[in-house]
Amino acid sequence: MSVRLINVSKIFHDPSRSEGEVIAVDQVSLDVAEGEFVTLLGPSGCGKTTTLRIVSGFEAPTEGEVVIDGRRVNDDPPNKRDTAMVFQSYAIFPHMSVEQNVAFGLELKGRPKAEVRDETARIMEVMGLSVMAKRRPDQLSGGQQQRVALARAIVNRPKVLLFDEPLSNLDAKLRDQMRLEIRRIQQTFGITSI
């Protein structure tokens, strides 16, 4: 599924500033082909996260168009965009096991129990998480938690996968390993990724 941003801007109104507003994203245009992996680079505060939030539907652009798979989605809520986001903080549920975390999205969508079980097992195998299925997040390393977050995102087979600084909480060695792992998973599933 392709993603296209056409002159997208996001302005936040801030009465505490003399200008009264903050331009978080300024006329961004971007084309991401189906199955492509694109990385947004820039300093802190330049609008990378806001751009991802606009693609996902968590933020509405002030102006411009967001087009996913050839269809304008500006007014579509996040659950109608067929995207998944992997956050910097991983956002995995601390009270659930690895298996429960991965299965959560499928259960939320009301999938049949057999499908939830089979698809969860398949994704956990691909991600190397099967041996830790019953562990809780506090029993996992940072890299293992990152893999759980990624597995939870891809188990629903999104057409677009969005990463918001997914490696920033990892040490340098693990960051290099996970960078390769994310690329391998992206190529395995052919998910358009930003």
Short mmCIF file of C-alpha atoms in Angstrom, two decimals, residues 5 10-11 13 15 17 25 29 44 70 72 91 104 111-112 126 135 155-156 160 162 166 193:
data_model
loop_
_atom_site.label_atom_id
_atom_site.label_comp_id
_atom_site.label_asym_id
_atom_site.label_seq_id
_atom_site.Cartn_x
_atom_site.Cartn_y
_atom_site.Cartn_z
CA LEU A 5 1.65 13.28 1.65
CA LYS A 10 0.37 21.05 11.09
CA ILE A 11 0.06 24.22 13.12
CA HIS A 13 -2.06 27.15 18.46
CA PRO A 15 -1.36 31.49 23.17
CA ARG A 17 3.94 32.30 22.45
CA VAL A 25 5.11 20.34 10.06
CA SER A 29 5.32 16.20 0.48
CA SER A 44 14.58 16.75 17.73
CA GLY A 70 -4.71 6.07 -3.69
CA ARG A 72 -7.59 10.53 0.61
CA ALA A 91 3.56 0.60 24.76
CA PHE A 104 -4.53 -8.47 21.92
CA ARG A 111 -11.30 -12.75 15.38
CA PRO A 112 -12.17 -16.43 16.01
CA VAL A 126 8.91 -15.44 13.14
CA ARG A 135 6.77 -14.11 30.35
CA VAL A 155 0.00 -9.56 13.78
CA ASN A 156 -2.93 -7.56 12.40
CA VAL A 160 1.50 0.56 6.58
CA LEU A 162 4.96 3.44 11.30
CA PRO A 166 11.72 2.53 18.01
CA SER A 193 7.16 1.25 6.44
#
